[in-house]
Amino acid sequence: DTGVSQDPRHKITKRGQNVTFRCDPISEHNRLYWYRQTLGQGPEFLTYFQNEAQLEKSRLLSDRFSAERPKGSFSTLEIQRTEQGDSAMYLCASSLGTARGYTFGSGTRLTVV
Amino acid sequence: KNEVEQSPQNLTAQEGEFITINCSYSVGISALHWLQQHPGGGIVSLFMLSSGKKKHGRLIATINIQEKHSSLHITASHPRDSAVYICAQTRPGGGSEKLVFGKGTKLTVNP
């Protein structure tokens, strides 16, 4: 297994455009997390999936954000009508449960201009 | 106030020095995690502990549950240890077992 993959690694978009990021977790991991990290800060939780069910969402996840994990495998995070404040690193992590730890992807760095 | 506090925010050391990074948390944990983040963003899990002490190579992590405090030590530091070290917790009964992160400590080890 090659670990957690995120695509793209970098995305530059104009304000108002929609963007979509993809995360491919480790295949046997049933738990998937999205986090957002801004410069100089630790990552902040956005949302959590167990298999295909989205079980928890942060209040940080405004109406412009939506996440899916349609078959309990890969996940997508979409941001509609991007704003400059959305510029951040978006990190995906997967797990079999905390006793087994977490594996992180390399992240997608979004720049909104 | 962040629920997970780290100190120092920045740390510069000379190669070979003993490094200590501290983490304090205000809410009870199910586990305390130490992670390493290199420029470019990728995060690697170093330790997960709920009591006592763990060691891996030159890295040692300790936790004091009563004092809600953990430390990460690096012995014989090397320039390749330069990275951001982040403390994070998971909480009991949390369902998602999401991580709550500190802001990180940026370590620079000079040759």
PDB file of C-alpha atoms in Angstrom:
ATOM      1  CA  ASP A   1       0.000   0.000   0.000  1.00  0.00           C
ATOM      2  CA  THR A   2       1.340   3.437  -0.907  1.00  0.00           C
ATOM      3  CA  GLY A   3      -0.224   5.301   2.013  1.00  0.00           C
ATOM      4  CA  VAL A   4      -2.714   8.146   1.832  1.00  0.00           C
ATOM      5  CA  SER A   5      -2.724  10.011  -1.486  1.00  0.00           C
ATOM      6  CA  GLN A   6      -4.071  13.491  -2.064  1.00  0.00           C
ATOM      7  CA  ASP A   7      -4.612  15.186  -5.379  1.00  0.00           C
ATOM      8  CA  PRO A   8      -3.753  17.795  -6.459  1.00  0.00           C
ATOM      9  CA  ARG A   9      -0.726  18.774  -4.362  1.00  0.00           C
ATOM     10  CA  HIS A  10      -1.181  22.437  -5.221  1.00  0.00           C
ATOM     11  CA  LYS A  11      -4.134  24.413  -6.538  1.00  0.00           C
ATOM     12  CA  ILE A  12      -4.286  28.091  -7.430  1.00  0.00           C
ATOM     13  CA  THR A  13      -7.742  29.388  -8.170  1.00  0.00           C
ATOM     14  CA  LYS A  14      -9.471  32.693  -8.636  1.00  0.00           C
ATOM     15  CA  ARG A  15     -11.889  33.924  -6.023  1.00  0.00           C
ATOM     16  CA  GLY A  16     -15.385  32.709  -6.753  1.00  0.00           C
ATOM     17  CA  GLN A  17     -14.338  29.519  -8.520  1.00  0.00           C
ATOM     18  CA  ASN A  18     -15.199  26.030  -7.290  1.00  0.00           C
ATOM     19  CA  VAL A  19     -12.455  23.550  -6.415  1.00  0.00           C
ATOM     20  CA  THR A  20     -12.488  19.846  -5.602  1.00  0.00           C
ATOM     21  CA  PHE A  21      -9.814  17.842  -3.824  1.00  0.00           C
ATOM     22  CA  ARG A  22      -9.465  14.088  -3.664  1.00  0.00           C
ATOM     23  CA  CYS A  23      -8.145  11.808  -0.952  1.00  0.00           C
ATOM     24  CA  ASP A  24      -7.385   8.102  -1.399  1.00  0.00           C
ATOM     25  CA  PRO A  25      -6.933   6.534   2.040  1.00  0.00           C
ATOM     26  CA  ILE A  26      -5.195   3.305   2.918  1.00  0.00           C
ATOM     27  CA  SER A  27      -7.534   0.697   1.480  1.00  0.00           C
ATOM     28  CA  GLU A  28      -8.476  -1.135   4.666  1.00  0.00           C
ATOM     29  CA  HIS A  29      -8.952   2.044   6.735  1.00  0.00           C
ATOM     30  CA  ASN A  30     -12.621   2.662   7.452  1.00  0.00           C
ATOM     31  CA  ARG A  31     -12.125   6.079   9.083  1.00  0.00           C
ATOM     32  CA  LEU A  32     -11.285   9.173   7.052  1.00  0.00           C
ATOM     33  CA  TYR A  33     -10.697  12.721   8.279  1.00  0.00           C
ATOM     34  CA  TRP A  34     -10.280  16.104   6.615  1.00  0.00           C
ATOM     35  CA  TYR A  35      -8.339  18.864   8.360  1.00  0.00           C
ATOM     36  CA  ARG A  36      -7.435  22.419   7.368  1.00  0.00           C
ATOM     37  CA  GLN A  37      -4.177  24.104   8.304  1.00  0.00           C
ATOM     38  CA  THR A  38      -3.407  27.797   7.891  1.00  0.00           C
ATOM     39  CA  LEU A  39       0.068  29.285   8.099  1.00  0.00           C
ATOM     40  CA  GLY A  40       1.631  29.034  11.536  1.00  0.00           C
ATOM     41  CA  GLN A  41      -1.281  27.093  13.001  1.00  0.00           C
ATOM     42  CA  GLY A  42      -1.955  23.481  13.807  1.00  0.00           C
ATOM     43  CA  PRO A  43      -4.461  21.581  11.686  1.00  0.00           C
ATOM     44  CA  GLU A  44      -8.158  22.030  12.511  1.00  0.00           C
ATOM     45  CA  PHE A  45     -10.769  19.327  12.132  1.00  0.00           C
ATOM     46  CA  LEU A  46     -13.251  19.707   9.280  1.00  0.00           C
ATOM     47  CA  THR A  47     -15.125  16.435   8.924  1.00  0.00           C
ATOM     48  CA  TYR A  48     -15.067  12.694   9.611  1.00  0.00           C
ATOM     49  CA  PHE A  49     -16.307   9.643   7.719  1.00  0.00           C
ATOM     50  CA  GLN A  50     -16.743   6.123   8.948  1.00  0.00           C
ATOM     51  CA  ASN A  51     -17.026   4.058   5.792  1.00  0.00           C
ATOM     52  CA  GLU A  52     -19.387   6.079   3.558  1.00  0.00           C
ATOM     53  CA  ALA A  53     -21.221   7.840   6.392  1.00  0.00           C
ATOM     54  CA  GLN A  54     -20.292  11.408   7.263  1.00  0.00           C
ATOM     55  CA  LEU A  55     -20.657  11.275  11.032  1.00  0.00           C
ATOM     56  CA  GLU A  56     -19.240  14.577  12.198  1.00  0.00           C
ATOM     57  CA  LYS A  57     -18.774  18.040  10.715  1.00  0.00           C
ATOM     58  CA  SER A  58     -17.040  21.040  12.259  1.00  0.00           C
ATOM     59  CA  ARG A  59     -18.752  24.408  12.397  1.00  0.00           C
ATOM     60  CA  LEU A  60     -15.759  25.507  10.290  1.00  0.00           C
ATOM     61  CA  LEU A  61     -17.387  23.624   7.426  1.00  0.00           C
ATOM     62  CA  SER A  62     -19.624  26.356   6.032  1.00  0.00           C
ATOM     63  CA  ASP A  63     -22.375  25.801   3.481  1.00  0.00           C
ATOM     64  CA  ARG A  64     -19.809  26.348   0.731  1.00  0.00           C
ATOM     65  CA  PHE A  65     -17.962  23.184   1.762  1.00  0.00           C
ATOM     66  CA  SER A  66     -19.147  19.673   1.015  1.00  0.00           C
ATOM     67  CA  ALA A  67     -17.449  16.339   1.443  1.00  0.00           C
ATOM     68  CA  GLU A  68     -18.338  12.880   0.213  1.00  0.00           C
ATOM     69  CA  ARG A  69     -17.048   9.365   0.491  1.00  0.00           C
ATOM     70  CA  PRO A  70     -19.430   7.597  -1.871  1.00  0.00           C
ATOM     71  CA  LYS A  71     -18.281   3.999  -1.625  1.00  0.00           C
ATOM     72  CA  GLY A  72     -16.390   4.165   1.621  1.00  0.00           C
ATOM     73  CA  SER A  73     -13.100   4.364  -0.236  1.00  0.00           C
ATOM     74  CA  PHE A  74     -11.837   7.671  -1.693  1.00  0.00           C
ATOM     75  CA  SER A  75     -13.232  10.994  -0.517  1.00  0.00           C
ATOM     76  CA  THR A  76     -13.700  14.372  -2.146  1.00  0.00           C
ATOM     77  CA  LEU A  77     -13.832  17.813  -0.568  1.00  0.00           C
ATOM     78  CA  GLU A  78     -15.453  20.553  -2.642  1.00  0.00           C
ATOM     79  CA  ILE A  79     -15.334  24.261  -1.936  1.00  0.00           C
ATOM     80  CA  GLN A  80     -17.805  26.399  -3.833  1.00  0.00           C
ATOM     81  CA  ARG A  81     -17.377  30.113  -4.513  1.00  0.00           C
ATOM     82  CA  THR A  82     -13.890  30.161  -3.017  1.00  0.00           C
ATOM     83  CA  GLU A  83     -12.805  33.108  -0.881  1.00  0.00           C
ATOM     84  CA  GLN A  84      -9.316  34.303  -0.029  1.00  0.00           C
ATOM     85  CA  GLY A  85      -9.824  33.044   3.514  1.00  0.00           C
ATOM     86  CA  ASP A  86     -10.073  29.510   2.143  1.00  0.00           C
ATOM     87  CA  SER A  87      -6.361  29.607   1.297  1.00  0.00           C
ATOM     88  CA  ALA A  88      -4.834  26.850   3.409  1.00  0.00           C
ATOM     89  CA  MET A  89      -3.368  23.359   3.385  1.00  0.00           C
ATOM     90  CA  TYR A  90      -6.117  20.709   3.296  1.00  0.00           C
ATOM     91  CA  LEU A  91      -4.989  17.475   4.911  1.00  0.00           C
ATOM     92  CA  CYS A  92      -6.578  14.055   4.753  1.00  0.00           C
ATOM     93  CA  ALA A  93      -5.915  11.272   7.245  1.00  0.00           C
ATOM     94  CA  SER A  94      -7.163   7.720   7.564  1.00  0.00           C
ATOM     95  CA  SER A  95      -7.293   5.249  10.406  1.00  0.00           C
ATOM     96  CA  LEU A  96      -8.563   1.869  11.552  1.00  0.00           C
ATOM     97  CA  GLY A  97      -9.288   3.363  14.962  1.00  0.00           C
ATOM     98  CA  THR A  98      -7.150   5.405  17.319  1.00  0.00           C
ATOM     99  CA  ALA A  99      -5.476   2.400  18.840  1.00  0.00           C
ATOM    100  CA  ARG A 100      -3.901   1.866  15.433  1.00  0.00           C
ATOM    101  CA  GLY A 101      -2.904   5.505  14.877  1.00  0.00           C
ATOM    102  CA  TYR A 102      -3.430   7.774  11.903  1.00  0.00           C
ATOM    103  CA  THR A 103      -1.802   8.063   8.474  1.00  0.00           C
ATOM    104  CA  PHE A 104      -1.733  11.461   6.820  1.00  0.00           C
ATOM    105  CA  GLY A 105      -1.552  12.432   3.185  1.00  0.00           C
ATOM    106  CA  SER A 106       0.845  15.109   1.946  1.00  0.00           C
ATOM    107  CA  GLY A 107      -1.957  17.637   1.715  1.00  0.00           C
ATOM    108  CA  THR A 108      -3.386  19.915  -0.964  1.00  0.00           C
ATOM    109  CA  ARG A 109      -2.225  23.516  -0.740  1.00  0.00           C
ATOM    110  CA  LEU A 110      -4.945  25.869  -1.951  1.00  0.00           C
ATOM    111  CA  THR A 111      -4.216  29.463  -2.887  1.00  0.00           C
ATOM    112  CA  VAL A 112      -7.167  31.701  -3.732  1.00  0.00           C
ATOM    113  CA  VAL A 113      -6.169  34.835  -5.642  1.00  0.00           C
TER     114      VAL A 113
ATOM    115  CA  LYS B   1      -7.138  29.773  24.712  1.00  0.00           C
ATOM    116  CA  ASN B   2      -6.113  26.750  22.688  1.00  0.00           C
ATOM    117  CA  GLU B   3      -6.947  23.520  24.443  1.00  0.00           C
ATOM    118  CA  VAL B   4      -3.550  22.105  23.510  1.00  0.00           C
ATOM    119  CA  GLU B   5      -0.619  24.405  24.246  1.00  0.00           C
ATOM    120  CA  GLN B   6       2.940  23.849  23.098  1.00  0.00           C
ATOM    121  CA  SER B   7       6.167  25.525  24.094  1.00  0.00           C
ATOM    122  CA  PRO B   8       8.365  26.867  22.799  1.00  0.00           C
ATOM    123  CA  GLN B   9       6.870  28.055  19.503  1.00  0.00           C
ATOM    124  CA  ASN B  10      10.307  28.217  17.915  1.00  0.00           C
ATOM    125  CA  LEU B  11      13.499  26.467  18.925  1.00  0.00           C
ATOM    126  CA  THR B  12      16.979  26.737  17.451  1.00  0.00           C
ATOM    127  CA  ALA B  13      19.670  24.293  18.507  1.00  0.00           C
ATOM    128  CA  GLN B  14      23.169  23.272  17.556  1.00  0.00           C
ATOM    129  CA  GLU B  15      23.784  19.796  16.234  1.00  0.00           C
ATOM    130  CA  GLY B  16      24.228  17.340  19.085  1.00  0.00           C
ATOM    131  CA  GLU B  17      22.152  19.231  21.628  1.00  0.00           C
ATOM    132  CA  PHE B  18      19.401  17.631  23.702  1.00  0.00           C
ATOM    133  CA  ILE B  19      15.993  19.028  22.725  1.00  0.00           C
ATOM    134  CA  THR B  20      12.811  19.203  24.798  1.00  0.00           C
ATOM    135  CA  ILE B  21       9.405  20.291  23.485  1.00  0.00           C
ATOM    136  CA  ASN B  22       6.518  20.622  25.912  1.00  0.00           C
ATOM    137  CA  CYS B  23       2.783  20.105  25.532  1.00  0.00           C
ATOM    138  CA  SER B  24       0.017  20.907  28.006  1.00  0.00           C
ATOM    139  CA  TYR B  25      -3.635  20.117  27.575  1.00  0.00           C
ATOM    140  CA  SER B  26      -6.724  21.159  29.480  1.00  0.00           C
ATOM    141  CA  VAL B  27      -9.178  18.358  28.700  1.00  0.00           C
ATOM    142  CA  GLY B  28      -8.813  14.690  29.586  1.00  0.00           C
ATOM    143  CA  ILE B  29      -7.363  12.518  26.858  1.00  0.00           C
ATOM    144  CA  SER B  30      -7.788   9.045  25.495  1.00  0.00           C
ATOM    145  CA  ALA B  31      -4.408   9.413  23.782  1.00  0.00           C
ATOM    146  CA  LEU B  32      -1.698  12.014  23.231  1.00  0.00           C
ATOM    147  CA  HIS B  33       0.042  12.124  19.879  1.00  0.00           C
ATOM    148  CA  TRP B  34       3.322  13.596  18.718  1.00  0.00           C
ATOM    149  CA  LEU B  35       3.640  14.250  15.013  1.00  0.00           C
ATOM    150  CA  GLN B  36       6.317  15.674  12.727  1.00  0.00           C
ATOM    151  CA  GLN B  37       5.623  17.982   9.804  1.00  0.00           C
ATOM    152  CA  HIS B  38       8.263  18.804   7.211  1.00  0.00           C
ATOM    153  CA  PRO B  39       8.150  21.772   4.809  1.00  0.00           C
ATOM    154  CA  GLY B  40       5.712  20.819   2.059  1.00  0.00           C
ATOM    155  CA  GLY B  41       3.111  19.731   4.575  1.00  0.00           C
ATOM    156  CA  GLY B  42       3.261  15.967   5.013  1.00  0.00           C
ATOM    157  CA  ILE B  43       2.634  14.830   8.595  1.00  0.00           C
ATOM    158  CA  VAL B  44       4.196  11.725  10.099  1.00  0.00           C
ATOM    159  CA  SER B  45       3.004  10.167  13.320  1.00  0.00           C
ATOM    160  CA  LEU B  46       5.857   9.741  15.822  1.00  0.00           C
ATOM    161  CA  PHE B  47       4.208   8.545  19.016  1.00  0.00           C
ATOM    162  CA  MET B  48       0.841   7.754  20.468  1.00  0.00           C
ATOM    163  CA  LEU B  49       0.743   7.370  24.236  1.00  0.00           C
ATOM    164  CA  SER B  50      -1.736   7.349  27.069  1.00  0.00           C
ATOM    165  CA  SER B  51       0.687   6.789  29.958  1.00  0.00           C
ATOM    166  CA  GLY B  52       4.351   6.555  30.810  1.00  0.00           C
ATOM    167  CA  LYS B  53       7.083   6.798  28.247  1.00  0.00           C
ATOM    168  CA  LYS B  54       7.909   5.600  24.746  1.00  0.00           C
ATOM    169  CA  LYS B  55      11.231   5.586  22.906  1.00  0.00           C
ATOM    170  CA  HIS B  56      12.056   5.248  19.246  1.00  0.00           C
ATOM    171  CA  GLY B  57      15.660   5.755  18.257  1.00  0.00           C
ATOM    172  CA  ARG B  58      16.735   9.206  19.429  1.00  0.00           C
ATOM    173  CA  LEU B  59      13.174  10.278  20.205  1.00  0.00           C
ATOM    174  CA  ILE B  60      11.541   9.889  23.610  1.00  0.00           C
ATOM    175  CA  ALA B  61       7.993  10.876  24.537  1.00  0.00           C
ATOM    176  CA  THR B  62       6.694  11.079  28.099  1.00  0.00           C
ATOM    177  CA  ILE B  63       3.327  11.887  29.567  1.00  0.00           C
ATOM    178  CA  ASN B  64       2.096  12.827  33.044  1.00  0.00           C
ATOM    179  CA  ILE B  65      -1.663  12.268  33.133  1.00  0.00           C
ATOM    180  CA  GLN B  66      -2.174  13.948  36.518  1.00  0.00           C
ATOM    181  CA  GLU B  67      -0.425  17.121  35.377  1.00  0.00           C
ATOM    182  CA  LYS B  68      -1.891  16.969  31.833  1.00  0.00           C
ATOM    183  CA  HIS B  69       1.565  17.420  30.392  1.00  0.00           C
ATOM    184  CA  SER B  70       3.695  15.645  27.814  1.00  0.00           C
ATOM    185  CA  SER B  71       7.230  16.167  26.554  1.00  0.00           C
ATOM    186  CA  LEU B  72       9.064  15.155  23.406  1.00  0.00           C
ATOM    187  CA  HIS B  73      12.818  14.789  23.746  1.00  0.00           C
ATOM    188  CA  ILE B  74      15.375  14.459  20.964  1.00  0.00           C
ATOM    189  CA  THR B  75      18.815  13.249  21.944  1.00  0.00           C
ATOM    190  CA  ALA B  76      21.923  14.062  19.890  1.00  0.00           C
ATOM    191  CA  SER B  77      19.952  16.365  17.578  1.00  0.00           C
ATOM    192  CA  HIS B  78      20.826  16.486  13.886  1.00  0.00           C
ATOM    193  CA  PRO B  79      19.988  18.987  11.120  1.00  0.00           C
ATOM    194  CA  ARG B  80      17.648  16.393   9.585  1.00  0.00           C
ATOM    195  CA  ASP B  81      15.513  16.698  12.752  1.00  0.00           C
ATOM    196  CA  SER B  82      14.575  20.225  11.628  1.00  0.00           C
ATOM    197  CA  ALA B  83      10.799  20.232  11.250  1.00  0.00           C
ATOM    198  CA  VAL B  84       7.619  21.328  12.992  1.00  0.00           C
ATOM    199  CA  TYR B  85       6.663  19.058  15.879  1.00  0.00           C
ATOM    200  CA  ILE B  86       2.982  18.997  16.742  1.00  0.00           C
ATOM    201  CA  CYS B  87       1.228  17.678  19.818  1.00  0.00           C
ATOM    202  CA  ALA B  88      -2.379  16.496  19.456  1.00  0.00           C
ATOM    203  CA  GLN B  89      -4.947  14.751  21.593  1.00  0.00           C
ATOM    204  CA  THR B  90      -7.915  12.495  21.159  1.00  0.00           C
ATOM    205  CA  ARG B  91     -10.615  12.579  23.808  1.00  0.00           C
ATOM    206  CA  PRO B  92     -12.623   9.824  25.461  1.00  0.00           C
ATOM    207  CA  GLY B  93     -16.197   9.358  24.282  1.00  0.00           C
ATOM    208  CA  GLY B  94     -15.508  11.510  21.282  1.00  0.00           C
ATOM    209  CA  GLY B  95     -17.014   9.194  18.690  1.00  0.00           C
ATOM    210  CA  SER B  96     -14.983  10.386  15.748  1.00  0.00           C
ATOM    211  CA  GLU B  97     -11.718  10.250  17.730  1.00  0.00           C
ATOM    212  CA  LYS B  98     -10.619  13.319  15.797  1.00  0.00           C
ATOM    213  CA  LEU B  99      -7.308  14.922  16.663  1.00  0.00           C
ATOM    214  CA  VAL B 100      -7.192  18.296  18.442  1.00  0.00           C
ATOM    215  CA  PHE B 101      -3.847  19.871  17.599  1.00  0.00           C
ATOM    216  CA  GLY B 102      -1.501  22.338  19.198  1.00  0.00           C
ATOM    217  CA  LYS B 103       0.049  25.050  17.032  1.00  0.00           C
ATOM    218  CA  GLY B 104       3.352  23.248  16.686  1.00  0.00           C
ATOM    219  CA  THR B 105       6.978  23.921  17.598  1.00  0.00           C
ATOM    220  CA  LYS B 106       9.308  24.824  14.772  1.00  0.00           C
ATOM    221  CA  LEU B 107      12.701  23.215  15.411  1.00  0.00           C
ATOM    222  CA  THR B 108      15.823  24.264  13.535  1.00  0.00           C
ATOM    223  CA  VAL B 109      19.002  22.307  14.164  1.00  0.00           C
ATOM    224  CA  ASN B 110      22.122  24.001  12.834  1.00  0.00           C
ATOM    225  CA  PRO B 111      25.236  22.040  11.847  1.00  0.00           C
TER     226      PRO B 111
END
